[in-house]
JSON list of C-alpha atoms in Angstrom, two decimals:
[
{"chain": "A", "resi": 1, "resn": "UNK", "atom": "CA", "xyz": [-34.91, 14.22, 18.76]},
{"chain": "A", "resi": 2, "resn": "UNK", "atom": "CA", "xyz": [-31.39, 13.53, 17.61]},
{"chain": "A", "resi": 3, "resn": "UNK", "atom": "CA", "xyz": [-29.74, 11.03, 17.16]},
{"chain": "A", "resi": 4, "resn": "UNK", "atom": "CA", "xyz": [-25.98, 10.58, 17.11]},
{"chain": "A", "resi": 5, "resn": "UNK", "atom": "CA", "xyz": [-23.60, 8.31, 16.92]},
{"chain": "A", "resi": 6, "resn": "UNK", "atom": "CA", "xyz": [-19.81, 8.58, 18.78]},
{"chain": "A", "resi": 7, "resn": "UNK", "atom": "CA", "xyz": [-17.38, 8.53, 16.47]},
{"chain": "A", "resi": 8, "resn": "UNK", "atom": "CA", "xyz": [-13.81, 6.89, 17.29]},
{"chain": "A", "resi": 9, "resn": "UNK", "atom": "CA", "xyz": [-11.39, 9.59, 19.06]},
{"chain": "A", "resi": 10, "resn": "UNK", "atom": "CA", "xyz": [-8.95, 7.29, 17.29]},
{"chain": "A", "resi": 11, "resn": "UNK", "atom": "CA", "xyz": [-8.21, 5.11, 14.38]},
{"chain": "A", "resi": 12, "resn": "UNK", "atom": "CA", "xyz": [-5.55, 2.41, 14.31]},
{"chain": "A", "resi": 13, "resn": "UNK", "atom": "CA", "xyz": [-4.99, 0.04, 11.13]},
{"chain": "A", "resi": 14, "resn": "UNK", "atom": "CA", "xyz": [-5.87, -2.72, 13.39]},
{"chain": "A", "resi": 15, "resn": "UNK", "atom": "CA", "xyz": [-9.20, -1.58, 14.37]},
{"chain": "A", "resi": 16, "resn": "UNK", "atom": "CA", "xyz": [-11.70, -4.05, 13.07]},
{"chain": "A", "resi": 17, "resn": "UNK", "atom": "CA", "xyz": [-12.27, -4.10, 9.56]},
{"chain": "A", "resi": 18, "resn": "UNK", "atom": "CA", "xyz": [-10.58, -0.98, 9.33]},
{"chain": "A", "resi": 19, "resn": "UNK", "atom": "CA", "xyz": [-7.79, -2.48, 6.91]},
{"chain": "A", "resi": 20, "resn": "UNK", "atom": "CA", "xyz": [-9.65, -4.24, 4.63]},
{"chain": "A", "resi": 21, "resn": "UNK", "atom": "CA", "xyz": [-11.80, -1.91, 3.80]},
{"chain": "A", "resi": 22, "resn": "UNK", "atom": "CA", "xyz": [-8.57, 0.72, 2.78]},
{"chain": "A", "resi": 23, "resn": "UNK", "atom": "CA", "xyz": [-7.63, -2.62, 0.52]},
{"chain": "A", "resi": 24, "resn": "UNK", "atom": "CA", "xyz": [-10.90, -2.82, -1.05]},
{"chain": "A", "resi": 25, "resn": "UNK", "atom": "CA", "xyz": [-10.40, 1.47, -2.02]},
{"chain": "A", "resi": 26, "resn": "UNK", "atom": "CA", "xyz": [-9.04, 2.12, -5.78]},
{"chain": "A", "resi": 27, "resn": "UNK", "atom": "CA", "xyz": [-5.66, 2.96, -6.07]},
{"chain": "A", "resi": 28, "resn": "UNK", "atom": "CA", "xyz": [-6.91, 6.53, -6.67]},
{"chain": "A", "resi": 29, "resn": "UNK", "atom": "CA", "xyz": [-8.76, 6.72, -3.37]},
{"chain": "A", "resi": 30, "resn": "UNK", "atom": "CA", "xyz": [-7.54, 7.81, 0.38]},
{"chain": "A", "resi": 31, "resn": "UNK", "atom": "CA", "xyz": [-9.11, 6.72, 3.36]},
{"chain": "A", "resi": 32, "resn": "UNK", "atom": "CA", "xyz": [-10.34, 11.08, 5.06]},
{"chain": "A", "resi": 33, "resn": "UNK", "atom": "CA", "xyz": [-12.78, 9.13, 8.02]},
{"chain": "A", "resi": 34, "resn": "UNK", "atom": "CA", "xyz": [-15.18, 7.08, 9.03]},
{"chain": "A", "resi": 35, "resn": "UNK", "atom": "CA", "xyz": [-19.16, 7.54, 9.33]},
{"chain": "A", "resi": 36, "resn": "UNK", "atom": "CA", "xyz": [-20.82, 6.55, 12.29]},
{"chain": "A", "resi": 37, "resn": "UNK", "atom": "CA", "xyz": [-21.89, 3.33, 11.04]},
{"chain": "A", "resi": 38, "resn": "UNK", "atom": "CA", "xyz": [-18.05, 2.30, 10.71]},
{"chain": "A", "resi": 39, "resn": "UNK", "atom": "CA", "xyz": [-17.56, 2.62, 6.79]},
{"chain": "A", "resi": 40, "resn": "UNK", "atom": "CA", "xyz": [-14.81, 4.28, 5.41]},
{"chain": "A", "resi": 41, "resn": "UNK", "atom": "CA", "xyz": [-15.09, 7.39, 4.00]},
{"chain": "A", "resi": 42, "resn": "UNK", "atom": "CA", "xyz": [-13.05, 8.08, 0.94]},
{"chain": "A", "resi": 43, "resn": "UNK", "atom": "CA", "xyz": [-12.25, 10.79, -1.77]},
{"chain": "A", "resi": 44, "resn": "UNK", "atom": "CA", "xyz": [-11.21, 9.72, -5.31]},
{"chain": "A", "resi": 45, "resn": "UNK", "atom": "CA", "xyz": [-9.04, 11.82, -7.39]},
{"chain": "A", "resi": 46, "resn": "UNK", "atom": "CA", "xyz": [-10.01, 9.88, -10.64]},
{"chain": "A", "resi": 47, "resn": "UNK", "atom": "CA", "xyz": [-13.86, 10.97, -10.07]},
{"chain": "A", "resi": 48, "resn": "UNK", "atom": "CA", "xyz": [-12.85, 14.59, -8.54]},
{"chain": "A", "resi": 49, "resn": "UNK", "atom": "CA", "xyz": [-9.31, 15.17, -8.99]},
{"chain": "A", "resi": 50, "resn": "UNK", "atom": "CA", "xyz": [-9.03, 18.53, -6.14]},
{"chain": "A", "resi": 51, "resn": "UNK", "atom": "CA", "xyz": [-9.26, 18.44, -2.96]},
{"chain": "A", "resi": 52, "resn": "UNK", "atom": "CA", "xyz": [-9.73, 21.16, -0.84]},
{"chain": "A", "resi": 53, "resn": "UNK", "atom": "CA", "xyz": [-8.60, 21.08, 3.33]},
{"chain": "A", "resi": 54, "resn": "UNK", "atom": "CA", "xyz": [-9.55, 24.19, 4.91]},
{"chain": "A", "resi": 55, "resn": "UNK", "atom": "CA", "xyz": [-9.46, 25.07, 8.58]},
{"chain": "A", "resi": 56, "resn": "UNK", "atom": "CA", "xyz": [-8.17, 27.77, 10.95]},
{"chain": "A", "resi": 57, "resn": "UNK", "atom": "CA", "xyz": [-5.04, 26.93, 13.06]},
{"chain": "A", "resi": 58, "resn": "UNK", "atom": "CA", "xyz": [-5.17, 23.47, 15.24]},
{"chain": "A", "resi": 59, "resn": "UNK", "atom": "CA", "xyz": [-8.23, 22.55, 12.86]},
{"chain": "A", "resi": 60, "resn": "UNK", "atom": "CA", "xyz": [-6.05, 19.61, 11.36]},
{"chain": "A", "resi": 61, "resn": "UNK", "atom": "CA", "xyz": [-5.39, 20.13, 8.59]},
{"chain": "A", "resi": 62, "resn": "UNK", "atom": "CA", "xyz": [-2.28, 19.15, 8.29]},
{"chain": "A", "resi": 63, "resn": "UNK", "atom": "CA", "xyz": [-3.05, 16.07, 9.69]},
{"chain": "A", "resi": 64, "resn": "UNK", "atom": "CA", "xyz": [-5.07, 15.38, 7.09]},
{"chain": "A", "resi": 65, "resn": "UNK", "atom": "CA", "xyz": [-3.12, 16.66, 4.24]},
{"chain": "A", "resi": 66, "resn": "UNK", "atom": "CA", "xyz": [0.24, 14.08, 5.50]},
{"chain": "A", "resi": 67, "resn": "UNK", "atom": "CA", "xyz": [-2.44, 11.08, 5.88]},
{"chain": "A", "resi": 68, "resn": "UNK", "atom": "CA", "xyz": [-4.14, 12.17, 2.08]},
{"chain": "A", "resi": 69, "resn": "UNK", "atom": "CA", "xyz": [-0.07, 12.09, 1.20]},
{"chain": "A", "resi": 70, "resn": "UNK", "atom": "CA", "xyz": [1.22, 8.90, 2.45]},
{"chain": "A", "resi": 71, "resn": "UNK", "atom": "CA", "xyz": [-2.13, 7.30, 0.95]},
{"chain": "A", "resi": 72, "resn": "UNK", "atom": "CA", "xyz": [-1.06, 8.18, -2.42]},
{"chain": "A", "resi": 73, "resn": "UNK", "atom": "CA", "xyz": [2.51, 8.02, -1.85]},
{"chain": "A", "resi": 74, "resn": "UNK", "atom": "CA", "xyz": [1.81, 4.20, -0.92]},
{"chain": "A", "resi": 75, "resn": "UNK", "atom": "CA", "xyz": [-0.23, 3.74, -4.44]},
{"chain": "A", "resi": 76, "resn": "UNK", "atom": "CA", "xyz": [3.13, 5.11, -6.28]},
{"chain": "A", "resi": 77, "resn": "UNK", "atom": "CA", "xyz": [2.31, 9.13, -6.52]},
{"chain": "A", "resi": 78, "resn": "UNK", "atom": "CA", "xyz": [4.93, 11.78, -6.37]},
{"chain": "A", "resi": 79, "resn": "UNK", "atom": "CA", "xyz": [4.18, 14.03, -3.60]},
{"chain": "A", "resi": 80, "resn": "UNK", "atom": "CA", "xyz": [5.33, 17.98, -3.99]},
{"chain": "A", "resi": 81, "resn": "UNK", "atom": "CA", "xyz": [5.57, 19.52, -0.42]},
{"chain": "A", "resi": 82, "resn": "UNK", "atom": "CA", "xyz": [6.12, 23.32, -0.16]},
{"chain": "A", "resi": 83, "resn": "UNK", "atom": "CA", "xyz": [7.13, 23.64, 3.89]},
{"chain": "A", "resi": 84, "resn": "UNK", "atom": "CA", "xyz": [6.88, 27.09, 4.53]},
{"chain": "A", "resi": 85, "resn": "UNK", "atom": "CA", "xyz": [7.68, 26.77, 7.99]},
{"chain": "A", "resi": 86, "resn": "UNK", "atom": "CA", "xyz": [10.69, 24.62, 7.14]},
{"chain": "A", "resi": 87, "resn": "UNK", "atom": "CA", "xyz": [9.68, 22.53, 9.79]},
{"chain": "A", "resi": 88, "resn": "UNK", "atom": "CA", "xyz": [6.19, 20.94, 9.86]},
{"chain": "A", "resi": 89, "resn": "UNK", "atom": "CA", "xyz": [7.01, 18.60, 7.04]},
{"chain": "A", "resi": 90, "resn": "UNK", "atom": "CA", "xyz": [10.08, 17.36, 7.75]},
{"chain": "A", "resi": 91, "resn": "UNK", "atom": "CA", "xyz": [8.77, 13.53, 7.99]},
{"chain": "A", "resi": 92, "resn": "UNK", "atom": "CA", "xyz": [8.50, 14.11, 3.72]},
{"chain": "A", "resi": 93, "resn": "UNK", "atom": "CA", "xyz": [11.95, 15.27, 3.20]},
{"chain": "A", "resi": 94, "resn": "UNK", "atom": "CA", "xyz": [13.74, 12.24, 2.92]},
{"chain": "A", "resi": 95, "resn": "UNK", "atom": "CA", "xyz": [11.19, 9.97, 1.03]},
{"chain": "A", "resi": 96, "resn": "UNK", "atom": "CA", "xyz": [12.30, 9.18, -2.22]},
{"chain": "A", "resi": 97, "resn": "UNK", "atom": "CA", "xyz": [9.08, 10.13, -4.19]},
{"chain": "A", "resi": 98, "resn": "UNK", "atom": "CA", "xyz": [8.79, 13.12, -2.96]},
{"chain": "A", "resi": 99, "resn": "UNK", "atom": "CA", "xyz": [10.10, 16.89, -3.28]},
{"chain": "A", "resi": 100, "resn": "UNK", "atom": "CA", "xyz": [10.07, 18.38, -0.29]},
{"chain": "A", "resi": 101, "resn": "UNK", "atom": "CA", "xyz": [11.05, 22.75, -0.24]},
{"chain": "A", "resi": 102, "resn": "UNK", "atom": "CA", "xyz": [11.79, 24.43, 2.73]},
{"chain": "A", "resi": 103, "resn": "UNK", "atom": "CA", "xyz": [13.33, 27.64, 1.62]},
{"chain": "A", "resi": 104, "resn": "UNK", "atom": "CA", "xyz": [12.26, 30.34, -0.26]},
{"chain": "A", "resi": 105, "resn": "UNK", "atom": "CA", "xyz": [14.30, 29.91, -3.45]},
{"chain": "A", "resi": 106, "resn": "UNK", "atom": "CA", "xyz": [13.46, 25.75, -2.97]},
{"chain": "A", "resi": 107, "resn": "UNK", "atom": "CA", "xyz": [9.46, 27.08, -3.03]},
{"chain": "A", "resi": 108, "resn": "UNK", "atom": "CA", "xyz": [10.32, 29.53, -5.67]},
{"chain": "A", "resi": 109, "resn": "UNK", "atom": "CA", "xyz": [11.98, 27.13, -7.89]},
{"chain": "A", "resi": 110, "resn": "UNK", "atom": "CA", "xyz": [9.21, 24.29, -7.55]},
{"chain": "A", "resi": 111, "resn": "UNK", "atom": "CA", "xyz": [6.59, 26.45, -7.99]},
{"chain": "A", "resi": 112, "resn": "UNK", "atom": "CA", "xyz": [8.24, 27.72, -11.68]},
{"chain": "A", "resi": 113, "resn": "UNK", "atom": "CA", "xyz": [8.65, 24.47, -12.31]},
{"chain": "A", "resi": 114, "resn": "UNK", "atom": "CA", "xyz": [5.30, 23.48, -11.54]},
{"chain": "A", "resi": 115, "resn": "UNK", "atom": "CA", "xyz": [3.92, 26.54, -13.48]},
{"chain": "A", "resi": 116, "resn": "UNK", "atom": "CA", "xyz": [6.04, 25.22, -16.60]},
{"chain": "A", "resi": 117, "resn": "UNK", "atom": "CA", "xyz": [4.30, 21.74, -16.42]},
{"chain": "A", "resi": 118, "resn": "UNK", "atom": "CA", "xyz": [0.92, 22.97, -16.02]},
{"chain": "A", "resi": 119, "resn": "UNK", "atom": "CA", "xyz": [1.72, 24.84, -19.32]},
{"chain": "A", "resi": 120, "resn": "UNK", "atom": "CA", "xyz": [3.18, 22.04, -20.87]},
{"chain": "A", "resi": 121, "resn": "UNK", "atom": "CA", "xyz": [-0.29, 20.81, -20.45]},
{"chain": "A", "resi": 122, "resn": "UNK", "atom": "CA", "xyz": [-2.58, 22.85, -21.54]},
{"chain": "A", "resi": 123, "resn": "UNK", "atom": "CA", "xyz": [-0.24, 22.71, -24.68]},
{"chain": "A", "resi": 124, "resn": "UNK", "atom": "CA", "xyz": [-0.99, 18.85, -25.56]},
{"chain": "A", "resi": 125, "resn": "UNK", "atom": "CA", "xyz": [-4.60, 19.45, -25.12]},
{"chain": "A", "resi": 126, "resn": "UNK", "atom": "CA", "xyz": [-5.45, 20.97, -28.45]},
{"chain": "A", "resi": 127, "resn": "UNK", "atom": "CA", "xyz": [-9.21, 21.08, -27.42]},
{"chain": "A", "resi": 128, "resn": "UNK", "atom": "CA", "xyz": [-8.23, 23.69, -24.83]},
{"chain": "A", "resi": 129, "resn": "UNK", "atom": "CA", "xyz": [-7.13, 27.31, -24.76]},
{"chain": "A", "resi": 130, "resn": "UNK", "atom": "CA", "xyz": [-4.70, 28.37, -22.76]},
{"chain": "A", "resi": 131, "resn": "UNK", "atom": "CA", "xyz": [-5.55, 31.40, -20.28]}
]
């Protein structure tokens, strides 16, 4: 026999609860669901710091990579957003802590950039060899 719970089709801020429990959540923790029992679900980049969202097309992931976003973004992160549509981020484009690319030089440039800094890196960190 199984047994299952519904889960909420939607979530609002002023479901029940719902809001103080994203309070109670380190600053280095987003809200990704709720289990069936109503408690919030969370992933914490200080304990695991990469998260993986995976799905075909219509799967949501983008949904859940702009909620995962404006989480952080709210805690005081700087957001990198590489649009390669041009259009399905535009809602990060003019937010002040975040880079938003939407061209292929824009992507090309960030992502040298990013490269450099990941270098930059691995060069502090004298227990580590670089690849």
């Amino acid at each position: 026999m199984t047994n299952t719970t519904a889960l909420p089709k939607l979530l609002r801020l002023t479901d029940p609860g719902l809001r103080e429990q994203l309070q109670a959540l380190p600053a280095s923790a987003a809200l990704i669901g709720i289990s069936t029992d109503g408690r919030a679900i969370a992933v914490d980049i200080d304990a695991a710091p990469h998260i993986l969202v995976c799905s075909g097309a219509g799967g949501g992931s983008t949904t859940i990579l702009r909620t995962l976003t404006a989480q952080f973004l709210h805690q005081g992160a700087h957001a990198l957003v590489l649009d390669t549509t041009r259009v399905a981020h535009l809602w990060a484009r003019n937010l002040p802590t975040v880079t938003h690319r939407g061209n292929v030089a824009g992507i090309h440039d960030a992502l040298l950039g990013l490269a450099s800094e990941f270098q930059h890196r691995i060069d502090l960190d004298g227990d580590r060899t670089p690849p």
